[in-house]
Structures are given as structure tokens and as C-alpha cells.
Coordinates of C-alpha atoms and ligand atoms in Angstrom, one line a residue:
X244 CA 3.3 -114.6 -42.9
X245 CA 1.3 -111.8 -44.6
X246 CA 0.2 -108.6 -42.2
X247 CA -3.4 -109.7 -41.5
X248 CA -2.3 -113.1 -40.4
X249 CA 0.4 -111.6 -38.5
X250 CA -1.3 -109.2 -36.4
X251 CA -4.3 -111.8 -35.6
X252 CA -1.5 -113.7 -34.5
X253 CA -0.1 -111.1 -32.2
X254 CA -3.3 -110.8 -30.8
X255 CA -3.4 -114.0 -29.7
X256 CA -0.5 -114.0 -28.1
X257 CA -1.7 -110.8 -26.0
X258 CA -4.7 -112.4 -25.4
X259 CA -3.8 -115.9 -24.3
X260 CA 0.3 -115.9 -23.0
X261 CA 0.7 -118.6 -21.0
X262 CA -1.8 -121.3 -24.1
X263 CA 1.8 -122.0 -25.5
X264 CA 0.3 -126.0 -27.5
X265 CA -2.7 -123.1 -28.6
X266 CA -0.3 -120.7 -29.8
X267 CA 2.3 -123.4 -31.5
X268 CA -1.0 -124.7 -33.5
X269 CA -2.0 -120.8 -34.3
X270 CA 1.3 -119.9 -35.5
X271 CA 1.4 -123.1 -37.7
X272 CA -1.7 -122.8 -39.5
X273 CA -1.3 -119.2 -40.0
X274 CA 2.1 -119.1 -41.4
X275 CA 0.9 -121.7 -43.7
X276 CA -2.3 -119.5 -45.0
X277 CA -0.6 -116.2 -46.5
X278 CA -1.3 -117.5 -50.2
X279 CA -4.8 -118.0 -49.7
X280 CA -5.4 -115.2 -47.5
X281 CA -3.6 -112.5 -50.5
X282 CA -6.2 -114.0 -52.8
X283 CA -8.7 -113.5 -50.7
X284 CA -9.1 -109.7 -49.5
X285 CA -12.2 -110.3 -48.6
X286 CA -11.7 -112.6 -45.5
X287 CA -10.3 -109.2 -43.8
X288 CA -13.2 -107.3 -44.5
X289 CA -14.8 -109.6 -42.4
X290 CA -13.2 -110.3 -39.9
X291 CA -12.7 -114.0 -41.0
X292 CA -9.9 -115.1 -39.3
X293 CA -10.6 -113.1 -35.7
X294 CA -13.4 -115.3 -35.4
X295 CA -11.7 -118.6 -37.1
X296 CA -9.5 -118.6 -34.1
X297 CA -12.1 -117.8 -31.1
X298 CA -14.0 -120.8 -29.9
X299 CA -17.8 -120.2 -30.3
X300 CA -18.1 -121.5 -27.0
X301 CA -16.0 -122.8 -24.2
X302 CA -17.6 -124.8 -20.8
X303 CA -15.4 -125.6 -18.2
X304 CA -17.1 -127.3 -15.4
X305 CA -16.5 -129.6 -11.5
X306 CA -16.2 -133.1 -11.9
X307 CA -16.6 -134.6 -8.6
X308 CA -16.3 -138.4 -7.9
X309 CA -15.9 -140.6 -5.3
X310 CA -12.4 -142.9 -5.1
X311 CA -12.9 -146.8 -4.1
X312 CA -11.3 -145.4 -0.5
X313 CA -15.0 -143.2 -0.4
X314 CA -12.9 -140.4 -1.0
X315 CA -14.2 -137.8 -2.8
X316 CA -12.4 -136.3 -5.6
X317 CA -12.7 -132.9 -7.8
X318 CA -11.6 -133.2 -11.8
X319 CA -12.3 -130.2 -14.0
X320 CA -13.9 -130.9 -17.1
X321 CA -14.1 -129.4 -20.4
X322 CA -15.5 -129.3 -23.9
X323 CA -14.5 -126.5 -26.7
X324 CA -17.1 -126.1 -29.1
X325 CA -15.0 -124.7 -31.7
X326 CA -17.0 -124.2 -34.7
X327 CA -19.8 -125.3 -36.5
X328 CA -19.7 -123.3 -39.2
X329 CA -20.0 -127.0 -41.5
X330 CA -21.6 -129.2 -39.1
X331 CA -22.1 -129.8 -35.8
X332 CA -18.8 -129.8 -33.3
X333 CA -16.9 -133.1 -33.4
X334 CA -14.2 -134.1 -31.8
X335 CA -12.8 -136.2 -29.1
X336 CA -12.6 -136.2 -25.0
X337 CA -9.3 -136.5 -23.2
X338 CA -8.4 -137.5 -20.0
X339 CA -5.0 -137.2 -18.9
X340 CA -3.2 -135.7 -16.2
X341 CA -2.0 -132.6 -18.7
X342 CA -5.2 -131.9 -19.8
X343 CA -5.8 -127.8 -19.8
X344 CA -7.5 -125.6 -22.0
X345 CA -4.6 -124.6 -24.2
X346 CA -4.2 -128.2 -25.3
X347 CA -7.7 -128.3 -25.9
X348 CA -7.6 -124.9 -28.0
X349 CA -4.6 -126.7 -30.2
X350 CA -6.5 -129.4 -30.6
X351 CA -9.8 -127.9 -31.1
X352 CA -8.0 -126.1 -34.1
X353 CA -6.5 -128.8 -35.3
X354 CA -10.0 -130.5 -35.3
X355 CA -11.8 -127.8 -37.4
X356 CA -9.2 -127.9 -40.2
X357 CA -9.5 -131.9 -39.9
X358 CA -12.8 -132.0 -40.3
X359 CA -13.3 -130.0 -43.0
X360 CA -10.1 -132.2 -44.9
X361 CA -12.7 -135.4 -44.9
X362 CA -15.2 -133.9 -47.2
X363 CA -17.6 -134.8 -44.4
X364 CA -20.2 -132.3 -42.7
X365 CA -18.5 -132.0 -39.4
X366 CA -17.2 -128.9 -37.2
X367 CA -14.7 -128.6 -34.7
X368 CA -14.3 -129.4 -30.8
X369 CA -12.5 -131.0 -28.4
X370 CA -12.7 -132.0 -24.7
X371 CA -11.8 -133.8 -21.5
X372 CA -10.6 -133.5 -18.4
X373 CA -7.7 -133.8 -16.0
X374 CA -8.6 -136.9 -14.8
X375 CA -6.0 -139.6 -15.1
X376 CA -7.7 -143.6 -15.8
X377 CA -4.3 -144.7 -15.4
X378 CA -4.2 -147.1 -12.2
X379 CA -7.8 -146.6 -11.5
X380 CA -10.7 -149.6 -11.1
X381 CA -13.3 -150.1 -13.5
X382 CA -15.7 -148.9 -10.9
X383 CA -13.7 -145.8 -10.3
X384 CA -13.7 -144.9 -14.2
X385 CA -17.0 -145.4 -14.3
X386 CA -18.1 -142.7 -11.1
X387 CA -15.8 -140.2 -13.2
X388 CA -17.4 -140.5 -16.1
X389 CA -21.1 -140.6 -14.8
X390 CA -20.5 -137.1 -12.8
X391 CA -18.3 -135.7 -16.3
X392 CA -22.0 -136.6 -18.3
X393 CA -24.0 -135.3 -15.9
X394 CA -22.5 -131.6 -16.6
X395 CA -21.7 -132.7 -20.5
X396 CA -25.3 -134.5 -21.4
X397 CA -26.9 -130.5 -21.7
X398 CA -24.6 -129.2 -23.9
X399 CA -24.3 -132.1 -26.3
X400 CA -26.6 -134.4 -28.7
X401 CA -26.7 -136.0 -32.3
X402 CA -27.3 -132.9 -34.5
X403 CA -25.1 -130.1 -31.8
X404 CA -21.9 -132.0 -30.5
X405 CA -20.5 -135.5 -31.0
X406 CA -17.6 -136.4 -28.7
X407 CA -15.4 -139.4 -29.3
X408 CA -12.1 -140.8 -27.6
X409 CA -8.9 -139.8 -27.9
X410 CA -6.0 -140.0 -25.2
X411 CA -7.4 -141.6 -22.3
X412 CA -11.0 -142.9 -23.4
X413 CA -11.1 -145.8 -25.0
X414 CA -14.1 -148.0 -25.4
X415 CA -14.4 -148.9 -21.6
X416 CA -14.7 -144.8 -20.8
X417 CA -17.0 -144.3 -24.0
X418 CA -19.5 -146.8 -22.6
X419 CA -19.7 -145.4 -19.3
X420 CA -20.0 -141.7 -21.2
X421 CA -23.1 -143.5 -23.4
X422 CA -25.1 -145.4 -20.1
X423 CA -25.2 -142.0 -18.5
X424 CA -26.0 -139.7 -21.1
X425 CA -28.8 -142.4 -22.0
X426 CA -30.1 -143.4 -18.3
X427 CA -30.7 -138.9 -17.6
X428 CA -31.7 -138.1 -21.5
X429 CA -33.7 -141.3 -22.5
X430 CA -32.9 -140.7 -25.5
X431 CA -31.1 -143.6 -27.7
X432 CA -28.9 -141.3 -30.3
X433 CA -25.8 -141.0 -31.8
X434 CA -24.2 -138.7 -29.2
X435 CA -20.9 -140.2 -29.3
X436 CA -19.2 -142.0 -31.1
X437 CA -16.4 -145.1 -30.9
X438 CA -19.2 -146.5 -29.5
X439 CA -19.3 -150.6 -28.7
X440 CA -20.1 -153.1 -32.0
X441 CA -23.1 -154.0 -29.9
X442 CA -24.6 -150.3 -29.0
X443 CA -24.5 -148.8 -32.0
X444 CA -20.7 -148.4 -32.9
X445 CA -19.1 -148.6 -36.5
X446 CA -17.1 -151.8 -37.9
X447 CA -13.5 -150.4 -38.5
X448 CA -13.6 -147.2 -35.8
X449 CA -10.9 -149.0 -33.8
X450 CA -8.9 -149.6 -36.6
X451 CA -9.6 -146.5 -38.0
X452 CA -6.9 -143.5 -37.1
X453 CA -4.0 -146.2 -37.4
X454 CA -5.0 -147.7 -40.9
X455 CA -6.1 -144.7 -42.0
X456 CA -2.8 -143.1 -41.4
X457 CA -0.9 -146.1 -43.6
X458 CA -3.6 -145.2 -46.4
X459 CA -2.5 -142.1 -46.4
X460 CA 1.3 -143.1 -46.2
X461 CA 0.5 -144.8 -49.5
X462 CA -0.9 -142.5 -50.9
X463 CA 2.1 -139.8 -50.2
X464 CA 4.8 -142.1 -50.9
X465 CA 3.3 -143.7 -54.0
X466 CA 2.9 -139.9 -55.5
X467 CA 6.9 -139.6 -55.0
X468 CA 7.9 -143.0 -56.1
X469 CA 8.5 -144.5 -52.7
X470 CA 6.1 -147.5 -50.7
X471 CA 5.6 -148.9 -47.2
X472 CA 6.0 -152.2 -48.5
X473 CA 9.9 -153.1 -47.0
X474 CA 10.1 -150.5 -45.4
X475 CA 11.9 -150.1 -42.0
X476 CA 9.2 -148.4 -39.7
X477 CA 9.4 -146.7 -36.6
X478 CA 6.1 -146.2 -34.1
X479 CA 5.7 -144.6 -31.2
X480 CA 3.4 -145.0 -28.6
X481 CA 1.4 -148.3 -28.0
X482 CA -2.3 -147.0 -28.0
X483 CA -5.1 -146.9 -30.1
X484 CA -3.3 -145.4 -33.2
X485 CA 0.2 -146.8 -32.8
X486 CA -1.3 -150.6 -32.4
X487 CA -3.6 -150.2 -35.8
X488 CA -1.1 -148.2 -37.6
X489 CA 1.2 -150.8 -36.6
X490 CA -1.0 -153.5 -37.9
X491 CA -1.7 -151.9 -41.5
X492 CA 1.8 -151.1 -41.8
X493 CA 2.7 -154.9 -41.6
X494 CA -0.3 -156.1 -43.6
X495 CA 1.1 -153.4 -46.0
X496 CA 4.2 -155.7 -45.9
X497 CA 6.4 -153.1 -43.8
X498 CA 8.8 -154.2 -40.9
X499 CA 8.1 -152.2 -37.8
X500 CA 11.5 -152.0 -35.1
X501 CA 9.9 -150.0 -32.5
X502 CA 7.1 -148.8 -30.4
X503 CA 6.8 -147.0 -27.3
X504 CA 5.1 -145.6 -24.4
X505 CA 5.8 -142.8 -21.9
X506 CA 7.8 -144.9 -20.1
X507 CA 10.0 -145.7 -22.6
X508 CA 10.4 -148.0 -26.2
X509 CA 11.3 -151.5 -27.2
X510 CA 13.4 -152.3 -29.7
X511 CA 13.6 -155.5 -31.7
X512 CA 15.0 -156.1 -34.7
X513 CA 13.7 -158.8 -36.2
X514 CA 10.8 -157.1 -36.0
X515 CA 7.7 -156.5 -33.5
X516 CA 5.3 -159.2 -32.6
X517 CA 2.3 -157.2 -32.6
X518 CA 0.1 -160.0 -30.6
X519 CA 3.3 -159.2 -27.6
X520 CA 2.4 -155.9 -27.6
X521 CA -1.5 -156.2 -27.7
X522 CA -2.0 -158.8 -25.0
X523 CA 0.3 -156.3 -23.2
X524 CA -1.3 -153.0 -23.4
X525 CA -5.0 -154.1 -24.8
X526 CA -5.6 -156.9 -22.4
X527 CA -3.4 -156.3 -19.4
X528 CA -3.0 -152.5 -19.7
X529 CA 0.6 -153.0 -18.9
X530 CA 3.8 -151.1 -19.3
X531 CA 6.3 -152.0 -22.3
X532 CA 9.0 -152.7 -20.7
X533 CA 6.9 -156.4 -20.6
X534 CA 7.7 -157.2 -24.0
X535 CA 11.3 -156.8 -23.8
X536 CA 10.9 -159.9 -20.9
X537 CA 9.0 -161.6 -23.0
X538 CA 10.2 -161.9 -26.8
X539 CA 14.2 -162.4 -26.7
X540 CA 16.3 -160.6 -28.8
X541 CA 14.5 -157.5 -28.0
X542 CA 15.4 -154.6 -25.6
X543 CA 13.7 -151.8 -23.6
X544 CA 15.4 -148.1 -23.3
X545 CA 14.3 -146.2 -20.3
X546 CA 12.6 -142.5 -21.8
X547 CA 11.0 -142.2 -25.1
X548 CA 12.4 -139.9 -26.7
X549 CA 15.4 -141.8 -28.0
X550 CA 13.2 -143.9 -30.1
X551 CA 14.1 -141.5 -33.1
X552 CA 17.9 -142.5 -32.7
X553 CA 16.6 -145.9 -33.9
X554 CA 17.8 -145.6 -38.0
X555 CA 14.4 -146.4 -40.1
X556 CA 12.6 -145.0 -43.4
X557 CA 9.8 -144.0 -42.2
X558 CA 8.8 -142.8 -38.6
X559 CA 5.3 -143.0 -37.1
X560 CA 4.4 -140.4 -34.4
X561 CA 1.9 -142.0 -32.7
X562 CA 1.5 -141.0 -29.1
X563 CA 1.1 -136.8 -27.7
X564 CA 1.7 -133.7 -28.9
X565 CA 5.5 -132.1 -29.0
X566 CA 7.2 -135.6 -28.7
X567 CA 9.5 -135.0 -31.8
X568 CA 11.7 -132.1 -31.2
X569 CA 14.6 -131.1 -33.6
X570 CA 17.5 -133.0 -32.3
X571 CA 15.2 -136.2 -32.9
X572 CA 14.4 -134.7 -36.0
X573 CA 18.1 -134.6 -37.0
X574 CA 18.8 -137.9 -35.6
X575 CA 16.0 -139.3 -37.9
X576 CA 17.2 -137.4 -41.6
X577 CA 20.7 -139.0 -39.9
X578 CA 19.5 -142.5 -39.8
X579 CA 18.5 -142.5 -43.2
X580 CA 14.3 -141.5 -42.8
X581 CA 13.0 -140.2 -45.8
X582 CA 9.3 -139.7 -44.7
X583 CA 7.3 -139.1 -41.3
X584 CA 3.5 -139.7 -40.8
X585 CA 1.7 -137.5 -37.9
X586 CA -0.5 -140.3 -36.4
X587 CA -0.3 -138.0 -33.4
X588 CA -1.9 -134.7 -33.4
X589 CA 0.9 -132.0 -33.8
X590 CA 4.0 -134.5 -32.3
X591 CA 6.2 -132.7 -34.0
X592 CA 7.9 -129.2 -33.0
X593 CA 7.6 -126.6 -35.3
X594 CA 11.7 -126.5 -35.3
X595 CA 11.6 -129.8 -36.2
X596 CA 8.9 -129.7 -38.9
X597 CA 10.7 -127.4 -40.8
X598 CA 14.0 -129.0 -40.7
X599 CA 12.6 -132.4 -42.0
X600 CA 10.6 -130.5 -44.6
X601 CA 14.0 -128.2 -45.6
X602 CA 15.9 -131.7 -45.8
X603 CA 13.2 -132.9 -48.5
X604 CA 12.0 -135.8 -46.0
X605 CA 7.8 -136.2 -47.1
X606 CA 5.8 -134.6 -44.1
X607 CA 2.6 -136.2 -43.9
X608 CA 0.5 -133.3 -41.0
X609 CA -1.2 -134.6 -39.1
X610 CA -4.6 -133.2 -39.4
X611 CA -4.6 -135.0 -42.6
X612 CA -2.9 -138.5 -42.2
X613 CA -4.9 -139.0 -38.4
X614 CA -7.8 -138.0 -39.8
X615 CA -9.0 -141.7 -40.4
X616 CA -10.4 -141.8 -36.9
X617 CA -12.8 -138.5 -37.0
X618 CA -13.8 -140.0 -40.8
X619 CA -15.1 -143.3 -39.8
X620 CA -17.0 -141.4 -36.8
X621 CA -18.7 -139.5 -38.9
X622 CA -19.8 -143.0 -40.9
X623 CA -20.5 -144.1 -37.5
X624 CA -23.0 -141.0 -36.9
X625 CA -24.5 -141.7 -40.7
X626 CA -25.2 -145.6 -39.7
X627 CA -26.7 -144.2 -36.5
X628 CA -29.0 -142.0 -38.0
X629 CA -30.0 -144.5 -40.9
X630 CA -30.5 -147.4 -38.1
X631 CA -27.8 -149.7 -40.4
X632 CA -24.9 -151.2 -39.4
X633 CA -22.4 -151.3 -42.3
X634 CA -20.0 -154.5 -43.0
X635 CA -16.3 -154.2 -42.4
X636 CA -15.4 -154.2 -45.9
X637 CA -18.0 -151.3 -46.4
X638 CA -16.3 -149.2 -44.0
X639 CA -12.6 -150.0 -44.4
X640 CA -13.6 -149.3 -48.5
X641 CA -15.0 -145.8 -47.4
X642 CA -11.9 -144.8 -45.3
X643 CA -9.8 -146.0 -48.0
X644 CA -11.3 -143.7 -50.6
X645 CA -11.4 -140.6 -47.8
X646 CA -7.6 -141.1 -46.9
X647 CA -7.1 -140.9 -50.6
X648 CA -9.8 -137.8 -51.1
X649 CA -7.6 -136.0 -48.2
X650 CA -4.2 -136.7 -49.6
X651 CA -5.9 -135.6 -52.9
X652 CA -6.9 -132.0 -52.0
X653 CA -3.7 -131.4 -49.8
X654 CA -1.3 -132.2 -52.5
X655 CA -3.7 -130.3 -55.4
X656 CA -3.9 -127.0 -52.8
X657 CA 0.4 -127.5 -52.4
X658 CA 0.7 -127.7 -56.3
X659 CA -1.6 -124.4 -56.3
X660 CA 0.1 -122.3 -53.6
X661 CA 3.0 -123.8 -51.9
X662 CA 6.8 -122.9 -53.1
X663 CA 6.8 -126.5 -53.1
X664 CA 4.6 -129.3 -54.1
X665 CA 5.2 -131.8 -51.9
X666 CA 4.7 -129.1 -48.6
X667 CA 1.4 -131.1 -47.0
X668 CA 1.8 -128.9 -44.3
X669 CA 0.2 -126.1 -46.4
X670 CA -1.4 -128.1 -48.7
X671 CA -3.7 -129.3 -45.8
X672 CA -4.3 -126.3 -43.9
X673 CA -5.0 -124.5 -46.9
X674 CA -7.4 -127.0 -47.8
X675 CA -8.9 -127.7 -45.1
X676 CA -9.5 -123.9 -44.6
X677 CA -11.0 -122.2 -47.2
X678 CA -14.3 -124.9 -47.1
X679 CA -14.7 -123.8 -43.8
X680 CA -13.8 -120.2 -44.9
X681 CA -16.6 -120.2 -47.8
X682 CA -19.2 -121.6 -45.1
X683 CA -18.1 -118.7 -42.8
X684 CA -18.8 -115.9 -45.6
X685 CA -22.0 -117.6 -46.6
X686 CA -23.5 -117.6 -43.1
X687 CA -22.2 -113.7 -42.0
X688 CA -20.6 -112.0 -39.6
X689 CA -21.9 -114.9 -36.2
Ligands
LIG926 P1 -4.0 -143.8 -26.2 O1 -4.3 -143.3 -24.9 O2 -4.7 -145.0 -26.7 O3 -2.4 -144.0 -26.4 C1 -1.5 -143.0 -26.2 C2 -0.1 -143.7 -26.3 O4 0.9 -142.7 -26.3 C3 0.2 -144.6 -25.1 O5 1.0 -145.7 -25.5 C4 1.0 -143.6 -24.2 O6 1.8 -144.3 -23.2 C5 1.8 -143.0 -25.2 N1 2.4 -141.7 -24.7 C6 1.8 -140.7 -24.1 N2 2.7 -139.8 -23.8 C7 3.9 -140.2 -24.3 C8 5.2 -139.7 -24.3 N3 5.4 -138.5 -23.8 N4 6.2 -140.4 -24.9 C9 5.9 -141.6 -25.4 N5 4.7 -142.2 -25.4 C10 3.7 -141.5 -24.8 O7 -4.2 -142.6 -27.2 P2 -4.5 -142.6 -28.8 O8 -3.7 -143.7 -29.4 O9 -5.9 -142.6 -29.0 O10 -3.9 -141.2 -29.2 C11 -2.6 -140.9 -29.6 C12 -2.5 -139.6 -30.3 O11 -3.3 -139.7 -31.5 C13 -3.0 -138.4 -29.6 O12 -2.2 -137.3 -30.0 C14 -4.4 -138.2 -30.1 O13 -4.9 -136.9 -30.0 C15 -4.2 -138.6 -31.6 N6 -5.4 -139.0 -32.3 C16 -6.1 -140.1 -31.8 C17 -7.2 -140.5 -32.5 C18 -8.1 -141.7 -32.1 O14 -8.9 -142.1 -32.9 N7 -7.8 -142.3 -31.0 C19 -7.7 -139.8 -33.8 C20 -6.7 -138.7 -34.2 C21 -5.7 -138.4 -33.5 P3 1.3 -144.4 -21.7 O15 0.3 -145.5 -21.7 O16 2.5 -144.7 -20.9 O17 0.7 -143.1 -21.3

């Protein structure tokens, strides 16, 4: 790391101690941007990378609802606006138990660089809350979300901030989220996105993070001679991304062995039955553990993290942040895995990225292989504003060609200033930050 990246980084670590997901993301990117930064003196000058890290604006704020026992309950809320230096903020709302604001900072930085990677004009933010939809009625999820909106609605809108889902808010939480900001606005927008088919949401968005990930796989591997096709693929989680990626991968003609959730994974062999695993956890909202009852042959492990041990070609991070540390790292280059897709956002340890990257396995970061989802939100947004509702085909073409666009300029800014031409890692950050860099210059020191 060169000495002005270094010593914004140590200034962020006196600033913010205890933001360790923050700092992990910080550390990453900047370690990552000393080529750029030596060819660009001028970023020092002014101040460029101070104010790259610094959220414009952070609002933290009470959620209070009322539980189906008419007890009331207090969630804090969030939303980072992290930049808009090339659109407005964009980024998704999580709700999960973990939720504080150094996840949010990670993932708000994360969100800037992925943005700017899709060639589309979006900036960077992320939100949520502590709030935990796990176990909770319909009409409980709904109270939550009407009391988050009624804070949220001021501070967002088509043209300033666009929130989507992420962990936690799915289409049921994104609905509640629309009614509300529409019943005290009365304004019928674009305001978020991942929106229902019939309100205003985009063919494909569902689909999008998980196929967009296997675009990008194909992309990567076809570059160094490898494909998905036959492959032996290993997912984790069962969510949003892990069920689409899981789906493309097959299509792709790949044979996925596992998938998992925090509980723990199933294993099976013979390969997963994705219909098992969507009536399980799209219909029922059950645990995994189900499947193994229900398709013989298979098994469920207690714990996730042993899902790594399972030997496979390529592995498919697909459900938090952290979950692939270095001994699963090892365990993976062990059983034979020569590449890993990020459908997560950061699921690997920095420990562990390196190690897979110093053992030649292809890295796929990612802020550029999850990107899909944030892509075809901003298509959703474009529809919105056009009053057009685009066909499926339409769509899925677009992401296709945007996967391939990203993988394009991550593997071109590699070539140009990594050691090695195959290091994504800095390929995309690089990438991804000098447009927003040039934007920063161009609009002066705010
Ligand atoms: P979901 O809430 O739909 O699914 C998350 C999945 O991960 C669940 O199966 C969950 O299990 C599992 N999980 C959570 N913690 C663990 C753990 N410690 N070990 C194993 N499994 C775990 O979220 P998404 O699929 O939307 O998001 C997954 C990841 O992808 C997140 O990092 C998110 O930020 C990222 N992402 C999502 C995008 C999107 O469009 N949705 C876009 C880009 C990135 P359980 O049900 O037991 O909690």
C-alpha cells in the first residue's frame, strides 16, 4: 500500500476502532489502489480519498412497532448515503439481527465501487435495521416496515435515493416499504426498487444477482480456458442469490452438491433438486434441514461452515459477509477448487482471499460478479421513469451484456496494473474507482 493510502487508512482506524466489516472493506480496497493512486498525484492534492471513504451522510433513526402480543417494540434504523458523486445513492436495506453501522459502512463501500463497475449512473448507499423478519407474521413485518418508511420516506425519492432488498427484504418487505412511502408521499415513483411485477417492478430482478453471478463465472472461466458447464458446484446459503445462482448454474449445465443456511447445509450427491429447496425456503420459509427428510440419499450437517470441506470446482459464496475464512479456504484448493464466485458481498476473509488468489485459484470479487442485482435495478428505475415494462428476454439480454461489460473492465484494469492479470480483486476496485474518482475531480472539493 503506497503512503497516501496508508495513512488514510490509519486514520480510519483512529477514527472508527470498534467498525471492524468497515475497516476489513477499507483495508481491501485500498491495498488494491496503490497503482492507480502513483499515477495519479493529483487525487492527494485533493483530498480524494479522505472524502471517498466518509459517507456524505449518515441517518440513524427509532423504529417503533407494535408485536401481535400489542407489545411495543423499538428497532433502530439506518440508511448511509454514501456517495453520489455518479448518481443518486443506490443500494439495498437490511434487516437482520447483526445489522450496525459498520456493516453498513462495508457495504456502503462496497456499493459505490459496484455501482460505478455497471457502467450505469448510480451512487452508493446502504441501509436497514436490526430488525429480525425471521419468525414474525405478515402483519408484524408489515407494522415494522410502515414505522421504518415513515422516518425513511423524507430522505429518499426517484432522483436522491433508491433502496432495494438485500438480507432480510424480500418482495413481501419491499411492498410494505412501497404502500407506505406511497399512502404519506402520494407520489407513484420509482423509489425502490425489486418492486412486485404488478407495481412497477422489472422482469428478471429476482433472478438477477444469482444469474448475473454465473454470467460472470462464464465470462472469467471462459477467459482462462475453463467452463461451468460439468462442473461440480458448491453454494451456499438458500436465499435470493444462492436459489437463482443455483438455477443458472444448472441451466449452464453444472451439477450443484450443496447449499446451505445458517443452520447448517445439505449435501446430495446426485445432485440438488432445486424445486426441494424452493418449495422449502420460497414457499414455506423453512429450515434446510427439510430437504435432507425429504430427497433420500441426501444429508444435512449441523453448522455451515463445513460446507467448504465438500470437494468441488467451483464454490459459490452466497449467503453474509466473513463466512469463508482461511482454513475453508484451504480445505477448498484441497478438494480440488480451481475458482470461487463472491455472490455474497465480501464472504470471504482477507486471509483467505489471498491464499486462494496465491494458489492461482480465479477470484471472482464480489463487487463485480453480485453486481447483477444492483444492474437490473437500475433497468428497473429506467422502465420506471419511461412508464415501460420490458420483456424477460430484454432484460436477461441487458444483464448479460453488463456481466460481461464488468468482467470486461476488471480484467482490462488487472492487465494494466496488477502484478497479475488474472487479480479481479484489483482489477475491479481499480475500475470501479477511478470513474467515480474522475466525477469527484470534476465536481470539486464537496
Ligand atoms: P437472503 O436473506 O435471501 O438469504 C440469505 C441466505 O444466507 C439465507 O439462506 C441465510 O440463512 C443464509 N445465511 C445467513 N447467514 C449465514 C451463515 N452465517 N452461514 C450460512 N448461511 C447463512 O439474502 P440474499 O440472498 O439477498 O443475500 C445474500 C448475500 O448476497 C448478502 O451478502 C447480500 O448482501 C448479497 N447480495 C444480495 C443481492 C440481492 O440482490 N439480493 C445483491 C448483491 C449482493 P437463514 O435463512 O438461516 O438466515
Amino acid at each position: 500500500m503506497n503512503d497516501y493510502a496508508s495513512r488514510v487508512l490509519n486514520g480510519l482506524k483512529a477514527r472508527n476502532p470498534h467498525e471492524t466489516e468497515f475497516l476489513q472493506a477499507a483495508t481491501e480496497m485500498l491495498c488494491s489502489l496503490t497503482p492507480a493512486l502513483e499515477k495519479h498525484p493529483e487525487f492527494e492534492q485533493a483530498g480524494l480519498l479522505e472524502r471517498f471513504v466518509e459517507p456524505e451522510r449518515i441517518l440513524a433513526f427509532r423504529v417503533p412497532w407494535v408485536d401481535d402480543r400489542g407489545v411495543t417494540q423499538v428497532n433502530r434504523g439506518y440508511r448511509v448515503q454514501y456517495s453520489s458523486a455518479i448518481g443518486p445513492y443506490k443500494g439495498g436495506l437490511r434487516l437482520h439481527p447483526s445489522v450496525n453501522l459498520s456493516i453498513l459502512k462495508f457495504l456502503g463501500l462496497e456499493q459505490i465501487l459496484k455501482n460505478s463497475l455497471t457502467g450505469l449512473p448510480i451512487g452508493g448507499g446502504k441501509g436497514g435495521s436490526d430488525f429480525d423478519p425471521k419468525g414474525k407474521s405478515d402483519r408484524e413485518v408489515m407494522a415494522f416496515c410502515q414505522s421504518f418508511m415513515t422516518e425513511l420516506y423524507r430522505h429518499i425519492g426517484a432522483d436522491v435515493d433508491v433502496p432495494a432488498g438485500d438480507i432480510g427484504t424480500g418482495s413481501r418487505e419491499i411492498g410494505y416499504l412501497y404502500g407506505q412511502y406511497k399512502r404519506i408521499t402520494g407520489r407513484y415513483e420509482g423509489v425502490l426498487t425489486g418492486k412486485g411485477l404488478s407495481y412497477g417492478g422489472s422482469l428478471v430482478r429476482k433472478e438477477a444477482t444469482g444469474y448475473g453471478l454465473c454470467y460472470f463465472m462464464q465470462n472469467m472461466l471462459a477467459a482462462n480456458k475453463r467452463k461451468l458447464s460439468g462442473a461440480t458446484v458448491v453454494i451456499s446459503g438458500s436465499g435470493n442469490v444462492a436459489i437463482y445462482a443455483c438455477e443458472k448454474a444448472l441451466e449452464l449445465g453444472a451439477k450443484v452438491v450443496a447449499m446451505s443456511d445458517s443452520s447448517g447445509y445439505v449435501h446430495d450427491p446426485k445432485g440438488i433438486q432445486l424445486d426441494v429447496i424452493k418449495q422449502i425456503k420460497e414457499v414455506e420459509r423453512g429450515r434446510i434441514r427439510e430437504y435432507a427428510r425429504r430427497v433420500p440419499g441426501s444429508d444435512f450437517t449441523e453448522g455451515s461452515t463445513a460446507i467448504w470441506n465438500i470437494p468441488c470446482d467451483i464454490a459459490l459464496p452466497c449467503a453474509t459477509q466473513n463466512e469463508l475464512d482461511l482454513e475453508s479456504a484451504i480445505a477448498l484448493v484441497r478438494g480440488g477448487c480451481y475458482a470461487v464466485g463472491e455472490g455474497a458481498n465480501m464472504p470471504t476473509t482477507l486471509p483467505a482471499t489471498e491464499y486462494l488468489l496465491e494458489k492461482g485459484v480465479l477470484f471472482a470479487p464480489g463487487k463485480a460478479a453480485n453486481a447483477g442485482g444492483v444492474a437490473t435495478s437500475a433497468l428497473e428505475m429506467t422502465q420506471n421513469s419511461m412508464r415501460l415494462s420490458w420483456s424477460f428476454c430484454d432484460v436477461d439480454a441487458k444483464l448479460k451484456e453488463i456481466m460481461a461489460g464488468i468482467f470486461e473492465k476488471a480484467a482490462d484494469a488487472a492487465e494494466s496494473y496488477a502484478d497479475c492479470a488474472t487479480n479481479y480483486v484489483m482489477g475491479a476496485n481499480i475500475a470501479g474507482f477511478l470513474k467515480v474518482a474522475d466525477a469527484m475531480m470534476a465536481q470539486g472539493i464537496c
